[in-house]
mmCIF file of C-alpha atoms in Angstrom:
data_model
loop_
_atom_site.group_PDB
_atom_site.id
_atom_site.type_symbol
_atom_site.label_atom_id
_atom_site.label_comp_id
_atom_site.label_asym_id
_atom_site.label_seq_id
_atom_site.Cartn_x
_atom_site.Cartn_y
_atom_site.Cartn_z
ATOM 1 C CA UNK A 11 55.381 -79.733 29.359
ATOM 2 C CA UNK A 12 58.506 -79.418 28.484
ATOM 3 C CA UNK A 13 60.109 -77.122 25.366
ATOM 4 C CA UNK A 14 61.864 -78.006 23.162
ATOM 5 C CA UNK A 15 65.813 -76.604 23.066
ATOM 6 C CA UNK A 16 66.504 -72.939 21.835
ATOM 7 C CA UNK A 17 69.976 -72.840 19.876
ATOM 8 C CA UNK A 18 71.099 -69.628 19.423
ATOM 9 C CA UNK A 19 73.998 -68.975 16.527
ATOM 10 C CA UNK A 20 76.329 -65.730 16.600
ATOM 11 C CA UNK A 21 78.322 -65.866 13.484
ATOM 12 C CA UNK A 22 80.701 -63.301 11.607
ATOM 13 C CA UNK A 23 80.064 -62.122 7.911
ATOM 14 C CA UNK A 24 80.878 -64.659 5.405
ATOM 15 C CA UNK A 25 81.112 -67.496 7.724
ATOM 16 C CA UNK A 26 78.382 -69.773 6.400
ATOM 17 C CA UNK A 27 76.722 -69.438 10.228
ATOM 18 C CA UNK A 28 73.537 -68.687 8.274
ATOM 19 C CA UNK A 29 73.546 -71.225 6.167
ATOM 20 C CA UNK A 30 74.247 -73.813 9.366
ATOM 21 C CA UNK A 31 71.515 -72.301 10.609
ATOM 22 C CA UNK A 32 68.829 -73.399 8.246
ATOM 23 C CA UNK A 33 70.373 -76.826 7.956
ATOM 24 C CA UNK A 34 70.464 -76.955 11.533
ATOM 25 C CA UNK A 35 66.369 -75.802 11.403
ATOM 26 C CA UNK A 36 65.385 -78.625 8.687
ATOM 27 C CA UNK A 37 67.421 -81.624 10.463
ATOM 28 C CA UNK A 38 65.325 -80.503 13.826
ATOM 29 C CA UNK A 39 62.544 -79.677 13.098
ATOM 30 C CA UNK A 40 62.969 -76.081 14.160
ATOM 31 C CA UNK A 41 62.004 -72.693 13.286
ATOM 32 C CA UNK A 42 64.719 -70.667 12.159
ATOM 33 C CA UNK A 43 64.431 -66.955 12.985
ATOM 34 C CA UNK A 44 66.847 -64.220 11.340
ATOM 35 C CA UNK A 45 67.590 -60.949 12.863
ATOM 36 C CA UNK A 46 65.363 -59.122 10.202
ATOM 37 C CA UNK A 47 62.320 -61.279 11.743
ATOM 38 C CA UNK A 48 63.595 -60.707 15.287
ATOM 39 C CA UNK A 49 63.668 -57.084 14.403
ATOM 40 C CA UNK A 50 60.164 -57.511 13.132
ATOM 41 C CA UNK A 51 58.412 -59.380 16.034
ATOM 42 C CA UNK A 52 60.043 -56.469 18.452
ATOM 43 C CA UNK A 53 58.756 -53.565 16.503
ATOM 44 C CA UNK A 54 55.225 -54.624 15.666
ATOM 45 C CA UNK A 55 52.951 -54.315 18.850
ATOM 46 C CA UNK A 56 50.471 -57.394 17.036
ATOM 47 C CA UNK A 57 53.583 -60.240 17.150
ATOM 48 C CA UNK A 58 54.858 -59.608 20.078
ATOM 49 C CA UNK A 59 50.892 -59.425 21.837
ATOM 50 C CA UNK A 60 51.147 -63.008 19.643
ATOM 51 C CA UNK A 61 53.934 -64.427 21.142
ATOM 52 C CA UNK A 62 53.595 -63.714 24.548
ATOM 53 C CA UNK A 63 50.144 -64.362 24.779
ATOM 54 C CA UNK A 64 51.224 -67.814 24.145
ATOM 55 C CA UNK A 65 52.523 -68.213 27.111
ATOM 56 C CA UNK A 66 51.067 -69.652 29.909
ATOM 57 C CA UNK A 67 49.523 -66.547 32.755
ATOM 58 C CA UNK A 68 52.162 -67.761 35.523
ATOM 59 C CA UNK A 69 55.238 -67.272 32.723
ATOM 60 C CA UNK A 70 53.750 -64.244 31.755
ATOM 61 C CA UNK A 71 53.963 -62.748 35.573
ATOM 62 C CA UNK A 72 57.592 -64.421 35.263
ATOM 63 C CA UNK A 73 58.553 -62.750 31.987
ATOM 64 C CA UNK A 74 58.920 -59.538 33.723
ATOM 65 C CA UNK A 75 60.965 -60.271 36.720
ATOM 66 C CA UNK A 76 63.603 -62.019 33.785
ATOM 67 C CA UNK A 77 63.842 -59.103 31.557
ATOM 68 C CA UNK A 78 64.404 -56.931 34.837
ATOM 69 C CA UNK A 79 66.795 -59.109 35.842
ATOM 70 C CA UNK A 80 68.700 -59.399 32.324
ATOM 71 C CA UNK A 81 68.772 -55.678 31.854
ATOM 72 C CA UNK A 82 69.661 -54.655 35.542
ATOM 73 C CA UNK A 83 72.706 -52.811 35.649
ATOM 74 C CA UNK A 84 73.796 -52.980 32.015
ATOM 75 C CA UNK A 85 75.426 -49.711 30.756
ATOM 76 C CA UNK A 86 72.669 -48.743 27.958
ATOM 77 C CA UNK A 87 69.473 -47.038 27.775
ATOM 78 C CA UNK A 88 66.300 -49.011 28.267
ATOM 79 C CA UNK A 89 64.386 -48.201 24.469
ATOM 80 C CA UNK A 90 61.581 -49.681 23.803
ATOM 81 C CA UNK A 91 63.314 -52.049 21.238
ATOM 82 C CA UNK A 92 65.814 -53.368 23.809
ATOM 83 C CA UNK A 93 63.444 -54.428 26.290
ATOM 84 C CA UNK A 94 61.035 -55.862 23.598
ATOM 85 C CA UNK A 95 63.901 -57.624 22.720
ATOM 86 C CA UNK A 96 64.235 -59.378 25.893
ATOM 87 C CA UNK A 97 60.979 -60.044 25.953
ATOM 88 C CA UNK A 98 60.768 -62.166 22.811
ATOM 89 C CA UNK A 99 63.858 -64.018 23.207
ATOM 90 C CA UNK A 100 63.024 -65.055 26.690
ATOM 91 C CA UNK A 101 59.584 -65.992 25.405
ATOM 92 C CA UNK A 102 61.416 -68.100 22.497
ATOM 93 C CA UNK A 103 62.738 -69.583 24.906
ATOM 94 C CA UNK A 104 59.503 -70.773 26.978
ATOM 95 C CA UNK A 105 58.130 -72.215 23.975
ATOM 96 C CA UNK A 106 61.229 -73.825 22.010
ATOM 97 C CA UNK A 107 61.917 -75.548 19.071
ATOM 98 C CA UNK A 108 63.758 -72.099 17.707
ATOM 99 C CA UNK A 109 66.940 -71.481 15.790
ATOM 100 C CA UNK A 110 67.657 -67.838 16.620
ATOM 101 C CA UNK A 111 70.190 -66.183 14.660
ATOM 102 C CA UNK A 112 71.880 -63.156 16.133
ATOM 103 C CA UNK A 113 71.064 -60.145 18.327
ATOM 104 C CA UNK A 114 72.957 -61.612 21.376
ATOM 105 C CA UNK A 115 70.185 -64.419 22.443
ATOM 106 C CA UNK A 116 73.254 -66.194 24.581
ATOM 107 C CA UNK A 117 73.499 -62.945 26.519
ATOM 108 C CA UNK A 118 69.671 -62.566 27.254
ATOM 109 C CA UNK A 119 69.257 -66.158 27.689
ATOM 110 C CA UNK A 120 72.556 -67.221 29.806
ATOM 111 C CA UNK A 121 74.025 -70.302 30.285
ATOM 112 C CA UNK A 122 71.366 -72.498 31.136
ATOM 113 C CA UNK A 123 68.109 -71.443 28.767
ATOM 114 C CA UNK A 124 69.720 -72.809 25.189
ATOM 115 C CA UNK A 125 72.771 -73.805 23.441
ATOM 116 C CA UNK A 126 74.801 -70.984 21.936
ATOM 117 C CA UNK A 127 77.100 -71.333 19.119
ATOM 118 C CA UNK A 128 79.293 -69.087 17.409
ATOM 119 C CA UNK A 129 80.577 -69.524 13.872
ATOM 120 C CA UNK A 130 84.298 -67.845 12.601
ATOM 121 C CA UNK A 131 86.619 -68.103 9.508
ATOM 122 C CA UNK A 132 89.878 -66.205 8.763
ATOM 123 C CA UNK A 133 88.634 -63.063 6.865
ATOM 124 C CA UNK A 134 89.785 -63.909 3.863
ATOM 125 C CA UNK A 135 87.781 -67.407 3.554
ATOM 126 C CA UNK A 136 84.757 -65.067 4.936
ATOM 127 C CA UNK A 137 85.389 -63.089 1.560
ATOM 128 C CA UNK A 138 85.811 -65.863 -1.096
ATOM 129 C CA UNK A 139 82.701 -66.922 0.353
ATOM 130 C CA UNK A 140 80.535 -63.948 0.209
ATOM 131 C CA UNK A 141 81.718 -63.759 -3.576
ATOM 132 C CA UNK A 142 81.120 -67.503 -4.475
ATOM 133 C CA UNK A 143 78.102 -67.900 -2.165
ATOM 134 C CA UNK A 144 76.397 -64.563 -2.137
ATOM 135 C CA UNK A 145 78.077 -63.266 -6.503
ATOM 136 C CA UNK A 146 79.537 -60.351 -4.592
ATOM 137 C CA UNK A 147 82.659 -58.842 -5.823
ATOM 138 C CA UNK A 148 85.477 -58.780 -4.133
ATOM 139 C CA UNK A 149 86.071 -54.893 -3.324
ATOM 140 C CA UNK A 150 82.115 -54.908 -1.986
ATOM 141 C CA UNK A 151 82.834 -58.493 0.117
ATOM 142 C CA UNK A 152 85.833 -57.053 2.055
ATOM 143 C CA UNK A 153 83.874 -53.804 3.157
ATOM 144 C CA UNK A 154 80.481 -56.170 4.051
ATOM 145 C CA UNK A 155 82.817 -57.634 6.364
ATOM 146 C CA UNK A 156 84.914 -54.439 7.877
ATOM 147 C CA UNK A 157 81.374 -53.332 8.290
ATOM 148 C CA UNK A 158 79.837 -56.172 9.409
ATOM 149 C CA UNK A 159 82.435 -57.568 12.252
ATOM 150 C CA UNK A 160 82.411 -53.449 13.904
ATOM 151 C CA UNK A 161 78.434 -53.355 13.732
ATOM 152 C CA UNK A 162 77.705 -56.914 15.469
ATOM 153 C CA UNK A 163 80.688 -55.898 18.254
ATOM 154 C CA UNK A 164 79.485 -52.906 18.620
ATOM 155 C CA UNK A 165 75.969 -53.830 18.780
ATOM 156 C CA UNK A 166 77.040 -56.413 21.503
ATOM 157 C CA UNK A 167 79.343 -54.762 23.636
ATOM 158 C CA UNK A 168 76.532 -51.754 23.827
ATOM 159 C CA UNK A 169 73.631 -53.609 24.686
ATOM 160 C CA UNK A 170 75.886 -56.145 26.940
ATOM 161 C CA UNK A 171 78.983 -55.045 27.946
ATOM 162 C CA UNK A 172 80.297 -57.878 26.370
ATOM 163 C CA UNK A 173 82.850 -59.066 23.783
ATOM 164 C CA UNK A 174 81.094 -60.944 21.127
ATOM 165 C CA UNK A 175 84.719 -62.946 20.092
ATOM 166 C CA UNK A 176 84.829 -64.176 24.040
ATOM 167 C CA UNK A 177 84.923 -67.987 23.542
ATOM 168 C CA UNK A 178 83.460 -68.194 27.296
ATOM 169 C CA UNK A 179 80.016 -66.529 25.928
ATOM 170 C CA UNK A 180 79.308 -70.058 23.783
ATOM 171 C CA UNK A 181 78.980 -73.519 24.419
ATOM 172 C CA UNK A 182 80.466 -74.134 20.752
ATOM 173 C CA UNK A 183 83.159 -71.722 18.468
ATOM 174 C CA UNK A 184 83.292 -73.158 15.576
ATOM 175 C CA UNK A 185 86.190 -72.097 12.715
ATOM 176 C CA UNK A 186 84.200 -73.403 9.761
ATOM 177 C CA UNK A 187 86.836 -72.649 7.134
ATOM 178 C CA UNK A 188 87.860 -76.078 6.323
ATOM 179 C CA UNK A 189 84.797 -78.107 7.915
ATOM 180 C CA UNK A 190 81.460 -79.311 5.821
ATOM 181 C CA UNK A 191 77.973 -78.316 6.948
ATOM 182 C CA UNK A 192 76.513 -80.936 6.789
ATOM 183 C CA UNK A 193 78.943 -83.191 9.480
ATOM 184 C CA UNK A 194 78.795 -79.952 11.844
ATOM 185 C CA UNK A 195 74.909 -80.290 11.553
ATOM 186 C CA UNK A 196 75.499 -83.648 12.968
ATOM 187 C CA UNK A 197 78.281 -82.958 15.900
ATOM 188 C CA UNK A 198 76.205 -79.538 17.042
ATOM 189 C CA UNK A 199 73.004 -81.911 17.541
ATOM 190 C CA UNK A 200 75.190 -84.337 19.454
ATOM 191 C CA UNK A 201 76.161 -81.675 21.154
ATOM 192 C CA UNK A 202 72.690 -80.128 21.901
ATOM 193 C CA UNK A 203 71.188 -83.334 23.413
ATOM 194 C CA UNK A 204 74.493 -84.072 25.727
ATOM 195 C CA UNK A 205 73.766 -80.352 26.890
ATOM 196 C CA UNK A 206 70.494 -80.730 27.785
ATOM 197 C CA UNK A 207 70.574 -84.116 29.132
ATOM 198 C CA UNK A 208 74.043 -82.544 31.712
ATOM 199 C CA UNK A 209 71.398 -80.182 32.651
ATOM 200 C CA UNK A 210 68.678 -82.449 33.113
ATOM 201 C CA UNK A 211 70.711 -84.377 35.355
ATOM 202 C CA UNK A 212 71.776 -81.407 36.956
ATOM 203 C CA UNK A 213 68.223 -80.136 37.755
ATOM 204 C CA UNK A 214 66.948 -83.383 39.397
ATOM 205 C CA UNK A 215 70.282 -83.399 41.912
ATOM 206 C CA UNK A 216 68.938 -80.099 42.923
ATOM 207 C CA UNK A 217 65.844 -81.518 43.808
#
Protein backbone atom coordinates (compact mmCIF):
# COMPACT_ATOMS: atom_id res chain seq x y z
CA UNK A 1 0.00 0.00 0.00
CA UNK A 2 1.10 2.96 -0.82
CA UNK A 3 -0.52 6.69 0.16
CA UNK A 4 -1.29 8.89 -1.66
CA UNK A 5 0.92 12.45 -1.54
CA UNK A 6 0.30 14.98 1.40
CA UNK A 7 0.72 18.71 0.04
CA UNK A 8 0.99 20.98 2.60
CA UNK A 9 0.31 24.98 1.72
CA UNK A 10 1.71 27.90 4.06
CA UNK A 11 0.33 31.04 2.67
CA UNK A 12 0.17 34.79 3.94
CA UNK A 13 -3.21 36.73 4.43
CA UNK A 14 -4.77 37.77 1.28
CA UNK A 15 -2.73 35.66 -0.92
CA UNK A 16 -5.38 33.47 -2.52
CA UNK A 17 -3.23 30.27 -0.89
CA UNK A 18 -6.68 29.18 0.33
CA UNK A 19 -8.37 29.39 -2.49
CA UNK A 20 -5.35 27.25 -4.41
CA UNK A 21 -5.93 25.06 -1.93
CA UNK A 22 -9.41 23.90 -2.66
CA UNK A 23 -8.73 23.97 -6.37
CA UNK A 24 -5.77 22.06 -5.74
CA UNK A 25 -8.26 19.45 -3.49
CA UNK A 26 -11.03 19.13 -6.41
CA UNK A 27 -8.38 18.62 -9.42
CA UNK A 28 -6.87 15.63 -7.03
CA UNK A 29 -9.08 14.21 -5.59
CA UNK A 30 -7.98 15.28 -2.14
CA UNK A 31 -9.27 16.26 1.10
CA UNK A 32 -8.63 19.67 1.94
CA UNK A 33 -8.14 20.37 5.66
CA UNK A 34 -8.09 24.09 7.13
CA UNK A 35 -6.43 25.04 10.28
CA UNK A 36 -9.90 25.45 12.07
CA UNK A 37 -10.40 21.52 11.29
CA UNK A 38 -6.78 20.79 12.22
CA UNK A 39 -7.48 22.65 15.37
CA UNK A 40 -10.54 20.52 15.74
CA UNK A 41 -9.19 16.94 15.15
CA UNK A 42 -6.29 17.95 17.90
CA UNK A 43 -8.64 19.08 20.56
CA UNK A 44 -11.36 16.47 20.44
CA UNK A 45 -10.09 13.14 22.09
CA UNK A 46 -12.99 11.11 19.56
CA UNK A 47 -11.08 12.36 16.02
CA UNK A 48 -7.96 11.99 16.86
CA UNK A 49 -8.83 8.10 18.59
CA UNK A 50 -10.45 8.16 14.71
CA UNK A 51 -7.61 8.94 12.89
CA UNK A 52 -5.03 7.11 14.39
CA UNK A 53 -6.85 4.13 14.86
CA UNK A 54 -6.72 4.03 11.19
CA UNK A 55 -3.55 3.27 11.08
CA UNK A 56 -2.11 0.13 10.77
CA UNK A 57 -0.70 -1.44 14.74
CA UNK A 58 3.09 -1.37 13.43
CA UNK A 59 2.59 2.65 12.36
CA UNK A 60 0.93 3.15 15.41
CA UNK A 61 4.15 1.81 17.57
CA UNK A 62 6.01 4.11 14.87
CA UNK A 63 3.90 7.22 15.43
CA UNK A 64 5.51 7.74 18.69
CA UNK A 65 9.14 7.41 18.05
CA UNK A 66 8.29 10.35 15.00
CA UNK A 67 6.60 12.80 17.16
CA UNK A 68 9.59 12.26 19.73
CA UNK A 69 11.80 12.73 17.21
CA UNK A 70 10.05 15.96 15.62
CA UNK A 71 9.69 17.64 18.96
CA UNK A 72 13.20 16.70 20.44
CA UNK A 73 15.05 19.63 21.28
CA UNK A 74 12.72 22.35 20.01
CA UNK A 75 12.63 25.46 22.30
CA UNK A 76 8.75 25.23 23.41
CA UNK A 77 6.73 23.53 25.90
CA UNK A 78 5.30 20.14 25.11
CA UNK A 79 1.09 21.03 25.61
CA UNK A 80 -1.07 18.72 24.92
CA UNK A 81 -2.14 20.55 21.65
CA UNK A 82 1.41 20.57 20.24
CA UNK A 83 2.06 17.05 20.49
CA UNK A 84 -1.52 16.15 19.28
CA UNK A 85 -0.57 18.15 16.61
CA UNK A 86 2.22 16.05 15.56
CA UNK A 87 0.38 13.30 15.92
CA UNK A 88 -2.29 14.06 13.33
CA UNK A 89 -0.16 15.51 10.78
CA UNK A 90 2.19 12.62 10.81
CA UNK A 91 -0.85 10.36 10.68
CA UNK A 92 -2.14 12.54 7.55
CA UNK A 93 0.60 11.70 6.30
CA UNK A 94 0.41 7.70 6.60
CA UNK A 95 -2.82 7.74 5.01
CA UNK A 96 -2.62 10.56 2.17
CA UNK A 97 -4.60 12.03 -0.27
CA UNK A 98 -4.66 15.43 2.10
CA UNK A 99 -4.37 19.10 1.31
CA UNK A 100 -3.30 20.54 4.67
CA UNK A 101 -3.43 24.12 5.04
CA UNK A 102 -1.27 25.72 7.67
CA UNK A 103 0.03 25.02 11.19
CA UNK A 104 3.62 24.28 9.93
CA UNK A 105 2.89 20.57 8.37
CA UNK A 106 6.42 21.10 6.27
CA UNK A 107 8.13 21.43 9.64
CA UNK A 108 6.50 18.27 11.28
CA UNK A 109 6.63 16.40 8.16
CA UNK A 110 10.28 17.37 6.65
CA UNK A 111 11.53 17.10 3.46
CA UNK A 112 10.69 13.82 2.38
CA UNK A 113 6.87 13.01 3.82
CA UNK A 114 4.90 15.66 1.29
CA UNK A 115 5.25 18.55 -0.91
CA UNK A 116 5.19 21.94 0.78
CA UNK A 117 4.23 25.07 -0.83
CA UNK A 118 4.10 28.48 0.24
CA UNK A 119 1.97 31.20 -1.32
CA UNK A 120 3.09 35.32 -1.13
CA UNK A 121 1.92 38.65 -2.73
CA UNK A 122 3.20 42.22 -2.09
CA UNK A 123 0.92 43.45 0.79
CA UNK A 124 -0.86 45.63 -0.99
CA UNK A 125 -2.25 43.00 -3.72
CA UNK A 126 -2.90 40.82 -0.35
CA UNK A 127 -5.29 43.84 0.58
CA UNK A 128 -7.19 44.57 -2.71
CA UNK A 129 -7.81 41.05 -2.46
CA UNK A 130 -9.20 40.57 0.92
CA UNK A 131 -11.60 43.58 -0.07
CA UNK A 132 -12.66 42.23 -3.58
CA UNK A 133 -12.53 38.56 -2.55
CA UNK A 134 -13.51 38.47 1.06
CA UNK A 135 -16.10 42.57 0.83
CA UNK A 136 -13.71 43.72 3.52
CA UNK A 137 -12.90 47.31 3.73
CA UNK A 138 -9.89 48.55 3.32
CA UNK A 139 -8.91 50.00 6.94
CA UNK A 140 -10.12 46.27 8.39
CA UNK A 141 -7.97 44.37 5.29
CA UNK A 142 -4.66 46.12 6.17
CA UNK A 143 -4.91 45.24 10.01
CA UNK A 144 -6.14 41.31 9.00
CA UNK A 145 -2.90 41.30 7.45
CA UNK A 146 -0.46 43.25 10.13
CA UNK A 147 -2.19 40.75 12.30
CA UNK A 148 -2.16 37.94 10.35
CA UNK A 149 1.67 37.86 8.90
CA UNK A 150 2.99 38.47 13.10
CA UNK A 151 0.53 35.58 14.33
CA UNK A 152 1.54 32.78 11.61
CA UNK A 153 5.54 33.92 12.28
CA UNK A 154 5.12 33.91 15.49
CA UNK A 155 3.21 30.82 15.71
CA UNK A 156 6.07 29.21 13.58
CA UNK A 157 9.13 30.42 14.90
CA UNK A 158 7.64 29.28 18.57
CA UNK A 159 6.66 25.94 17.89
CA UNK A 160 9.82 25.51 15.35
CA UNK A 161 12.43 27.72 15.67
CA UNK A 162 11.93 28.52 12.31
CA UNK A 163 11.31 31.42 9.89
CA UNK A 164 8.14 30.83 8.08
CA UNK A 165 9.41 33.40 4.92
CA UNK A 166 12.69 30.91 4.60
CA UNK A 167 12.36 29.85 0.92
CA UNK A 168 14.57 26.64 1.98
CA UNK A 169 11.45 25.38 4.25
CA UNK A 170 9.31 24.70 0.71
CA UNK A 171 9.65 22.84 -2.27
CA UNK A 172 7.53 25.71 -4.08
CA UNK A 173 7.22 29.87 -3.13
CA UNK A 174 4.96 31.00 -5.13
CA UNK A 175 4.30 35.13 -5.62
CA UNK A 176 0.75 34.74 -6.89
CA UNK A 177 0.14 38.43 -7.54
CA UNK A 178 0.09 38.38 -11.21
CA UNK A 179 -0.38 34.46 -11.84
CA UNK A 180 -4.02 32.61 -12.43
CA UNK A 181 -5.13 29.73 -10.23
CA UNK A 182 -6.10 27.74 -12.27
CA UNK A 183 -2.48 27.31 -14.50
CA UNK A 184 -0.66 27.11 -10.93
CA UNK A 185 -3.15 24.20 -10.16
CA UNK A 186 -1.64 22.65 -13.15
CA UNK A 187 2.36 23.43 -12.70
CA UNK A 188 2.06 22.50 -8.65
CA UNK A 189 0.62 18.93 -9.80
CA UNK A 190 3.46 18.67 -12.29
CA UNK A 191 5.40 19.47 -9.74
CA UNK A 192 3.98 17.00 -7.11
CA UNK A 193 4.36 13.87 -9.32
CA UNK A 194 8.16 14.86 -10.48
CA UNK A 195 8.67 15.05 -6.55
CA UNK A 196 7.50 11.94 -5.74
CA UNK A 197 8.66 10.04 -8.62
CA UNK A 198 12.77 11.85 -7.63
CA UNK A 199 11.98 10.21 -4.44
CA UNK A 200 10.79 7.06 -5.65
CA UNK A 201 13.81 6.69 -7.56
CA UNK A 202 15.71 7.73 -4.76
CA UNK A 203 14.29 5.07 -2.36
CA UNK A 204 14.91 2.03 -4.64
CA UNK A 205 18.89 3.19 -5.10
CA UNK A 206 18.92 2.84 -1.41
CA UNK A 207 17.85 -0.50 -1.62
Amino acid sequence: FVPAPIVTISRQSGSRGSYFGSRLALKLGYQRLHREVIDTICQTAGYRKRVVESLDDRFRGQLELMVESVFTGQTFDHTDYFMHLGRIVLSMSRLGGVILMGRGGNFILGPKRGFHMRFVAPRQKRIQNLVTYKLMQPAAAEKLVQQSDESRSHFIRKLFDADIDDPQNYDMVVNAAYMDIEELVEVAIKAIQAKFEKLQYLDHEAD
